[in-house]
PDB file of C-alpha atoms in Angstrom:
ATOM      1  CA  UNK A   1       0.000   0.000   0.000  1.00  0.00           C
ATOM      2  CA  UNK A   2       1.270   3.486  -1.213  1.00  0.00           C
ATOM      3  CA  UNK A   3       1.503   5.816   1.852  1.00  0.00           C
ATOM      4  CA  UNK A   4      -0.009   9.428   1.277  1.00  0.00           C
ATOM      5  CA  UNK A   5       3.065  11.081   0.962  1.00  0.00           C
ATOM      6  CA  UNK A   6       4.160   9.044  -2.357  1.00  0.00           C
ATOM      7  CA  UNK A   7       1.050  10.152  -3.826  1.00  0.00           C
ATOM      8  CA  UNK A   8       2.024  13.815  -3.603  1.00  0.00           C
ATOM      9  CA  UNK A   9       5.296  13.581  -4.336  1.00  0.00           C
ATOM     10  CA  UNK A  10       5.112  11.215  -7.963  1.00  0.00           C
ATOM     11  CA  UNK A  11       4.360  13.918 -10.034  1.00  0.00           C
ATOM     12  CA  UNK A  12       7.015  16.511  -8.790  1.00  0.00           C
ATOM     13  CA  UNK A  13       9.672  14.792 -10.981  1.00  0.00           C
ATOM     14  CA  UNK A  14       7.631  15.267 -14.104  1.00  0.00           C
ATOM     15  CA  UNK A  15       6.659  18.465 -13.181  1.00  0.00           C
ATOM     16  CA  UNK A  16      10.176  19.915 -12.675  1.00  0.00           C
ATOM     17  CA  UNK A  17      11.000  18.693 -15.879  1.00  0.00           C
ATOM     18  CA  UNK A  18       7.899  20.284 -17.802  1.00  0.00           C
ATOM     19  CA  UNK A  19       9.034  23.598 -15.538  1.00  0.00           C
ATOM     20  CA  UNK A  20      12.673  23.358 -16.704  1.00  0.00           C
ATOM     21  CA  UNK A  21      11.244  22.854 -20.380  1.00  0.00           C
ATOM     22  CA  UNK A  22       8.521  25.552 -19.761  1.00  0.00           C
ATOM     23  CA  UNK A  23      11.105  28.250 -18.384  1.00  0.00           C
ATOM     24  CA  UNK A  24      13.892  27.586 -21.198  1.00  0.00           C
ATOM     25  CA  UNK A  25      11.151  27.860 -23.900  1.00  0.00           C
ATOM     26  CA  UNK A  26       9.674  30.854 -22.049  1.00  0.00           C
ATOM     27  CA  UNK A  27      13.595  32.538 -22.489  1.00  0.00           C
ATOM     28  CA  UNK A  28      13.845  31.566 -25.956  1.00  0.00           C
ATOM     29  CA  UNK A  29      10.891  32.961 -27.280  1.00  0.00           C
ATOM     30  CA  UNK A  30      11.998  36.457 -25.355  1.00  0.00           C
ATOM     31  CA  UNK A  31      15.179  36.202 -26.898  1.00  0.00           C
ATOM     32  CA  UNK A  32      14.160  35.802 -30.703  1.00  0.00           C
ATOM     33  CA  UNK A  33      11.460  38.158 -30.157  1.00  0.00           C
ATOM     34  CA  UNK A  34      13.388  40.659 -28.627  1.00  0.00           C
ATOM     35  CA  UNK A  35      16.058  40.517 -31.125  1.00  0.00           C
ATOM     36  CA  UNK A  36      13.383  40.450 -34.093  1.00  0.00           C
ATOM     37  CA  UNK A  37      12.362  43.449 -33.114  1.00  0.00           C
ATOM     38  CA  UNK A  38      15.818  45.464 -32.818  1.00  0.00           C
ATOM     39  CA  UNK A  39      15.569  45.112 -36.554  1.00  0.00           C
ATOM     40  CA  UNK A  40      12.831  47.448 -36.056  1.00  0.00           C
ATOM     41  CA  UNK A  41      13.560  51.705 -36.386  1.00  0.00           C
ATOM     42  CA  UNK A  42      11.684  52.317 -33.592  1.00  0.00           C
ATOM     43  CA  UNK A  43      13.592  49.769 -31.381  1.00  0.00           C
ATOM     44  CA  UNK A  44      16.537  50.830 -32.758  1.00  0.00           C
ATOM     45  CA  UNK A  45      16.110  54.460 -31.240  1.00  0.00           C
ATOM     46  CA  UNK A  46      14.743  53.618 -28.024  1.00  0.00           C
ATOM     47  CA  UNK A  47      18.107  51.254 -27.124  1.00  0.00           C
ATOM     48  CA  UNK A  48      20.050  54.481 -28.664  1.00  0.00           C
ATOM     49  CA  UNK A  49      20.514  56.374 -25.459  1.00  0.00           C
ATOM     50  CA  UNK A  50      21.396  53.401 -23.725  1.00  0.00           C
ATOM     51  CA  UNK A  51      24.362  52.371 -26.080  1.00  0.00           C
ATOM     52  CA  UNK A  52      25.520  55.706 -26.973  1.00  0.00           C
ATOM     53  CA  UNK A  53      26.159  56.511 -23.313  1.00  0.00           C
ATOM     54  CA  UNK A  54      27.834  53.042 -21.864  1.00  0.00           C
ATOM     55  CA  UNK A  55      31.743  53.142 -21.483  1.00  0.00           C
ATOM     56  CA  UNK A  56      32.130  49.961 -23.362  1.00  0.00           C
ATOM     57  CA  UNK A  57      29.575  49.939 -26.189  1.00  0.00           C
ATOM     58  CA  UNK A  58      29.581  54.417 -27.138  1.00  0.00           C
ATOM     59  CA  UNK A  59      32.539  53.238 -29.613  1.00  0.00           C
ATOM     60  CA  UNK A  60      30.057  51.169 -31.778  1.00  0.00           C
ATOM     61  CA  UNK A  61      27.871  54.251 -33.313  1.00  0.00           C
ATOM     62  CA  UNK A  62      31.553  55.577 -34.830  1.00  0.00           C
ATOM     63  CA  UNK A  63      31.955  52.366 -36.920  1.00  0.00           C
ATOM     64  CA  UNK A  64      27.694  51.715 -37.732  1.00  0.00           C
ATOM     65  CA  UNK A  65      24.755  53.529 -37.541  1.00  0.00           C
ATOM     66  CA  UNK A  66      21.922  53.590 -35.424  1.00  0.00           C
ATOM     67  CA  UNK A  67      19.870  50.701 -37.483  1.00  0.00           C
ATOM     68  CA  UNK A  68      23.530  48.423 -37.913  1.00  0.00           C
ATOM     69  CA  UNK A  69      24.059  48.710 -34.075  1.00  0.00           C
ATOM     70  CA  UNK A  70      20.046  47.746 -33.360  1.00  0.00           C
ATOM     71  CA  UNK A  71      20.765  44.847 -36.017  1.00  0.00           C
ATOM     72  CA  UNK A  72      23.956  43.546 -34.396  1.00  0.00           C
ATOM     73  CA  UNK A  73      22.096  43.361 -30.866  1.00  0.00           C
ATOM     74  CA  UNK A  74      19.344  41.421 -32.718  1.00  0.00           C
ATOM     75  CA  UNK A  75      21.631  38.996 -34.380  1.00  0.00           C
ATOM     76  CA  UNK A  76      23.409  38.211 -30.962  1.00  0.00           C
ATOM     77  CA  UNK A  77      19.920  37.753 -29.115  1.00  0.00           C
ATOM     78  CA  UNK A  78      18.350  35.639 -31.813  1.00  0.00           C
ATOM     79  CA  UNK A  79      22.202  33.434 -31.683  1.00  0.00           C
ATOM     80  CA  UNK A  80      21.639  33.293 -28.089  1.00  0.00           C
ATOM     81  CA  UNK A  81      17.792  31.708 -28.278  1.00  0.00           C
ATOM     82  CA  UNK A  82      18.960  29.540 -31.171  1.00  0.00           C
ATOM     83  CA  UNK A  83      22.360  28.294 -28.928  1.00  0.00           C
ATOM     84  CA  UNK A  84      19.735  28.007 -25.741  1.00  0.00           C
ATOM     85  CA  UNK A  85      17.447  25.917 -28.098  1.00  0.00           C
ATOM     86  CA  UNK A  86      20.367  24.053 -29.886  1.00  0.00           C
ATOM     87  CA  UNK A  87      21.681  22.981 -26.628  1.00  0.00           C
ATOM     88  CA  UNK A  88      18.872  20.598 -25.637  1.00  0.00           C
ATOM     89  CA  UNK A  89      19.990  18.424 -28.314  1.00  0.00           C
ATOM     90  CA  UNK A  90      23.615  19.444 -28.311  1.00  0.00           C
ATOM     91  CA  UNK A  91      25.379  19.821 -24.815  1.00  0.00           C
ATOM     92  CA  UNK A  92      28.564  21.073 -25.507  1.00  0.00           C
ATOM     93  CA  UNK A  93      26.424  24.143 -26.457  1.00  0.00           C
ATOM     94  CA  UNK A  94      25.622  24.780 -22.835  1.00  0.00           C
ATOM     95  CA  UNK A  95      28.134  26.939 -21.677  1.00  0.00           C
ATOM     96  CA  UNK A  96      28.448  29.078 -24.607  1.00  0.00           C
ATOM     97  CA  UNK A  97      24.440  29.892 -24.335  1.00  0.00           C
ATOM     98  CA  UNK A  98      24.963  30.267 -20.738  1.00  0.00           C
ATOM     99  CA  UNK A  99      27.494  33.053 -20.892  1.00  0.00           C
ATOM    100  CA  UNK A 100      25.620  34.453 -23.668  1.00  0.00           C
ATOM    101  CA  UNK A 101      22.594  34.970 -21.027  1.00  0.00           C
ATOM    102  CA  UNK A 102      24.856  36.491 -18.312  1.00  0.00           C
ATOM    103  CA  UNK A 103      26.798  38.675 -20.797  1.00  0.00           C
ATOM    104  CA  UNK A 104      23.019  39.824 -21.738  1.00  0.00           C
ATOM    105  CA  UNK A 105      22.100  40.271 -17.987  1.00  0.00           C
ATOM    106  CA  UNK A 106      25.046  41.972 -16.957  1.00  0.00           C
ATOM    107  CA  UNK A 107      24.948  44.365 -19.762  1.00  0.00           C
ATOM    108  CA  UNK A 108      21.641  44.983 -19.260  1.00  0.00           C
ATOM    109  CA  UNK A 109      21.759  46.224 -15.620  1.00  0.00           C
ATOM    110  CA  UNK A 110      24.742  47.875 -16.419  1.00  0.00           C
ATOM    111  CA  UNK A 111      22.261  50.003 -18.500  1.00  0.00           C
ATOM    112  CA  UNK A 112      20.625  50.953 -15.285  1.00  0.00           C
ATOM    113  CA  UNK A 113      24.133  53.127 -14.026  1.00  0.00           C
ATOM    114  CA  UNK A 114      25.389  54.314 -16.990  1.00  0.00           C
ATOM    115  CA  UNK A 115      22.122  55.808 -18.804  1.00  0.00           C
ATOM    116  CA  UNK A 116      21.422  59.072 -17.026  1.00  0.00           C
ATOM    117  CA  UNK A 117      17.352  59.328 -16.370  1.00  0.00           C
ATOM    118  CA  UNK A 118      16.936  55.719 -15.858  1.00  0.00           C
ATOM    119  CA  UNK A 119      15.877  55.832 -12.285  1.00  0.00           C
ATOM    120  CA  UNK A 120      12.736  57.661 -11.391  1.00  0.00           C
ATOM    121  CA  UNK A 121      10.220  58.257  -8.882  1.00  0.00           C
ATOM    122  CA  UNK A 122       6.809  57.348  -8.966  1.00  0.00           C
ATOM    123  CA  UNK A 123       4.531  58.049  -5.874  1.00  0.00           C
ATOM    124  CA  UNK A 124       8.243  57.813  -3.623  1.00  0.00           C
ATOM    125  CA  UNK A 125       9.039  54.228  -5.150  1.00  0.00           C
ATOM    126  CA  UNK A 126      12.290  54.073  -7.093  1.00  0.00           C
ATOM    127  CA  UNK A 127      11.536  52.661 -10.545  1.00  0.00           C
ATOM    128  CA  UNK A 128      13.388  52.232 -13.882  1.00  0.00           C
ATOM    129  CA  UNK A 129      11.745  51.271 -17.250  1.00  0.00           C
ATOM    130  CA  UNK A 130      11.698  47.564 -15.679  1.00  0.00           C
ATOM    131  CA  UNK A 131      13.622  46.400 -18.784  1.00  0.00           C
ATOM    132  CA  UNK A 132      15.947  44.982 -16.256  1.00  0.00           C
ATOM    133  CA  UNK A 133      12.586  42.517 -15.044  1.00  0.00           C
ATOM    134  CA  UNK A 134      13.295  39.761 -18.730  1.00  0.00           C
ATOM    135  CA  UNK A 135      16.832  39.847 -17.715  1.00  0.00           C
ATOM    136  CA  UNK A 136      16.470  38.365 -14.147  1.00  0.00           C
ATOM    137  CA  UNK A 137      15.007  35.127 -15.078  1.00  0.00           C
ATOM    138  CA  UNK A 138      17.961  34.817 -18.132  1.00  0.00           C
ATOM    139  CA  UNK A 139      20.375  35.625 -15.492  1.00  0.00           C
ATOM    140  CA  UNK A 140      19.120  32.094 -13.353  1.00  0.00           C
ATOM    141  CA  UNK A 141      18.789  30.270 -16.326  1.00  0.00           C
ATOM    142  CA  UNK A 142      22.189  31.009 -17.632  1.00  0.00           C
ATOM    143  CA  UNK A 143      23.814  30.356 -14.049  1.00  0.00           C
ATOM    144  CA  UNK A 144      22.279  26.897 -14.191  1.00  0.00           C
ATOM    145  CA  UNK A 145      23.063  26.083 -17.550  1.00  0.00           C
ATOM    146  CA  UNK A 146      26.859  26.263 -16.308  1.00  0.00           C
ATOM    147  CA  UNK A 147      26.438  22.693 -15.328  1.00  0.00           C
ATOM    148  CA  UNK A 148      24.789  19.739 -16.670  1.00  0.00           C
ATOM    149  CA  UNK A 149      21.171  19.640 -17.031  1.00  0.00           C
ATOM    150  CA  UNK A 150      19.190  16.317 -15.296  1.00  0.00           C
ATOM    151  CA  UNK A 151      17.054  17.115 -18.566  1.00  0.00           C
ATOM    152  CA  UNK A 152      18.852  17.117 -21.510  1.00  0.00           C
ATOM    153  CA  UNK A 153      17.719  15.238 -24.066  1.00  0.00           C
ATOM    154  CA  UNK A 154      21.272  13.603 -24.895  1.00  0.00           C
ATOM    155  CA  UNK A 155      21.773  11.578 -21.911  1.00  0.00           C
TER     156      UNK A 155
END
């Protein structure tokens, strides 16, 4: 006889896996998206005063333009959702899409010192543009793709 406590705790194997496999997809489909749409004018002026005023990415609207900079991001998101997607069936593509993500995090909150008017006020709480929000959950997922996933689909 199966006590109660097997009963509840059967499915959580499955379910982790459909949440691992629910969460990567969910990061994927923000990354193509995303960089679809820096192929976009408008997206490419709103990331504008962002790149034109970091210390390590100003130097890349004296080689391109506005649009070739917006179009380079794009590429470099859509490679990172493609490597994230890849690496389910191809695990030595792990920690290459992992330190894509974190590169993508880090430069993202960077975004949040180096922009000037990013922080504001709103009714006395301190709030940004909350761009920084798609970025924590590629941050996690990036950190755990450092190591081997119980999931993968090549074991």
């Amino acid at each position: 006889m199966k006590s109660m406590s097997s009963y509840i705790v059967t499915p959580f194997p499955r379910l982790a896996r459909a949440g691992y496999y629910l969460s990567l997809s969910g990061v994927v489909l923000i990354m193509v998206w995303i960089g679809i749409f820096k192929f976009t004018p408008t997206e490419a002026a709103s990331i504008k005063p962002l790149v034109e005023n970091h210390f390590l990415l100003s130097w890349l609207y004296a080689v391109w333009n506005v649009q070739q900079v917006s179009n380079l991001f794009g590429v470099i998101e859509i490679i990172t959702g493609l490597l994230l997607l890849s690496s389910l069936k191809f695990d030595v593509l792990r920690p290459l899409a992992a330190l894509c993500l974190i590169a993508t995090f880090m430069i993202t909150i960077s975004f949040l010192f180096t922009t000037p008017g990013m922080w504001n006020s709103v009714d006395g709480v301190p709030t940004t543009n909350f761009m920084i929000l798609k970025d924590i959950p590629m941050l996690r997922l990036g950190l755990m793709y450092l190591r081997r996933s119980p999931y993968s689909l090549t074991q």
